């Protein structure tokens, strides 16, 4: 199953189903490292975004969530 890096990052951050959120335990750069690792295991190593894009992605996610509240 091909899952985008942003989706994996979001699930690590906010949780999904029975997986609880891990935002307080794992820093954003480490979450991107996990995303890269998962993609490497799936044979998609080049598809993972770099940590330099993480700050803009998390800002967009946080802004959208703040509007939803």
PDB file of C-alpha atoms in Angstrom:
ATOM      1  CA  UNK A   1       0.000   0.000   0.000  1.00  0.00           C
ATOM      2  CA  UNK A   2       1.458   3.343  -1.020  1.00  0.00           C
ATOM      3  CA  UNK A   3       1.002   5.908   1.711  1.00  0.00           C
ATOM      4  CA  UNK A   4       2.311   9.462   1.435  1.00  0.00           C
ATOM      5  CA  UNK A   5       4.940  10.751   3.820  1.00  0.00           C
ATOM      6  CA  UNK A   6       2.571  13.474   4.967  1.00  0.00           C
ATOM      7  CA  UNK A   7      -0.029  10.886   5.924  1.00  0.00           C
ATOM      8  CA  UNK A   8       2.477   8.857   7.951  1.00  0.00           C
ATOM      9  CA  UNK A   9       3.696  12.051   9.660  1.00  0.00           C
ATOM     10  CA  UNK A  10       0.096  13.010  10.473  1.00  0.00           C
ATOM     11  CA  UNK A  11      -0.690   9.572  11.937  1.00  0.00           C
ATOM     12  CA  UNK A  12       2.444   9.644  14.109  1.00  0.00           C
ATOM     13  CA  UNK A  13       1.521  13.147  15.284  1.00  0.00           C
ATOM     14  CA  UNK A  14      -2.240  12.792  15.818  1.00  0.00           C
ATOM     15  CA  UNK A  15      -2.814   9.036  15.956  1.00  0.00           C
ATOM     16  CA  UNK A  16      -5.356   6.964  14.071  1.00  0.00           C
ATOM     17  CA  UNK A  17      -7.613   4.130  15.121  1.00  0.00           C
ATOM     18  CA  UNK A  18      -5.983   2.300  18.028  1.00  0.00           C
ATOM     19  CA  UNK A  19      -2.669   4.171  17.628  1.00  0.00           C
ATOM     20  CA  UNK A  20      -2.442   7.042  20.065  1.00  0.00           C
ATOM     21  CA  UNK A  21      -0.780  10.349  19.124  1.00  0.00           C
ATOM     22  CA  UNK A  22       2.961  10.612  19.724  1.00  0.00           C
ATOM     23  CA  UNK A  23       3.500  14.343  19.131  1.00  0.00           C
ATOM     24  CA  UNK A  24       4.582  14.957  22.723  1.00  0.00           C
ATOM     25  CA  UNK A  25       7.114  12.101  22.679  1.00  0.00           C
ATOM     26  CA  UNK A  26       8.653  12.423  19.188  1.00  0.00           C
ATOM     27  CA  UNK A  27      10.033  15.689  17.786  1.00  0.00           C
ATOM     28  CA  UNK A  28       9.020  16.710  14.233  1.00  0.00           C
ATOM     29  CA  UNK A  29      12.518  16.015  12.788  1.00  0.00           C
ATOM     30  CA  UNK A  30      12.457  12.530  14.353  1.00  0.00           C
ATOM     31  CA  UNK A  31       8.963  11.926  12.945  1.00  0.00           C
ATOM     32  CA  UNK A  32      10.312  12.675   9.459  1.00  0.00           C
ATOM     33  CA  UNK A  33      13.151  10.233  10.102  1.00  0.00           C
ATOM     34  CA  UNK A  34      10.541   7.592  10.944  1.00  0.00           C
ATOM     35  CA  UNK A  35       8.655   8.455   7.732  1.00  0.00           C
ATOM     36  CA  UNK A  36      11.871   8.009   5.747  1.00  0.00           C
ATOM     37  CA  UNK A  37      12.555   4.695   7.514  1.00  0.00           C
ATOM     38  CA  UNK A  38       9.053   3.385   6.742  1.00  0.00           C
ATOM     39  CA  UNK A  39       9.426   4.386   3.086  1.00  0.00           C
ATOM     40  CA  UNK A  40      12.840   2.721   2.983  1.00  0.00           C
ATOM     41  CA  UNK A  41      11.280  -0.487   4.297  1.00  0.00           C
ATOM     42  CA  UNK A  42       8.612  -0.205   1.599  1.00  0.00           C
ATOM     43  CA  UNK A  43      11.221   0.406  -1.105  1.00  0.00           C
ATOM     44  CA  UNK A  44      10.164   4.041  -1.568  1.00  0.00           C
ATOM     45  CA  UNK A  45      13.159   5.725   0.096  1.00  0.00           C
ATOM     46  CA  UNK A  46      13.296   8.603  -2.389  1.00  0.00           C
ATOM     47  CA  UNK A  47       9.615   9.473  -1.860  1.00  0.00           C
ATOM     48  CA  UNK A  48      10.057  10.625   1.738  1.00  0.00           C
ATOM     49  CA  UNK A  49      10.081  14.409   2.296  1.00  0.00           C
ATOM     50  CA  UNK A  50      13.113  16.003   3.878  1.00  0.00           C
ATOM     51  CA  UNK A  51      13.047  17.411   7.430  1.00  0.00           C
ATOM     52  CA  UNK A  52      13.475  20.926   6.006  1.00  0.00           C
ATOM     53  CA  UNK A  53       9.889  20.707   4.685  1.00  0.00           C
ATOM     54  CA  UNK A  54       8.571  19.448   8.020  1.00  0.00           C
ATOM     55  CA  UNK A  55       8.108  22.879   9.586  1.00  0.00           C
ATOM     56  CA  UNK A  56       5.915  24.136   6.744  1.00  0.00           C
ATOM     57  CA  UNK A  57       3.875  20.903   6.710  1.00  0.00           C
ATOM     58  CA  UNK A  58       3.243  20.950  10.452  1.00  0.00           C
ATOM     59  CA  UNK A  59       2.355  24.653  10.368  1.00  0.00           C
ATOM     60  CA  UNK A  60      -0.261  24.010   7.705  1.00  0.00           C
ATOM     61  CA  UNK A  61      -1.651  21.064   9.674  1.00  0.00           C
ATOM     62  CA  UNK A  62      -1.754  23.041  12.920  1.00  0.00           C
ATOM     63  CA  UNK A  63      -3.437  26.021  11.221  1.00  0.00           C
ATOM     64  CA  UNK A  64      -6.137  23.782   9.727  1.00  0.00           C
ATOM     65  CA  UNK A  65      -6.767  22.155  13.097  1.00  0.00           C
ATOM     66  CA  UNK A  66      -6.965  25.501  14.876  1.00  0.00           C
ATOM     67  CA  UNK A  67      -9.635  26.624  12.391  1.00  0.00           C
ATOM     68  CA  UNK A  68     -11.574  23.403  12.997  1.00  0.00           C
ATOM     69  CA  UNK A  69     -11.777  24.002  16.744  1.00  0.00           C
TER      70      UNK A  69
END
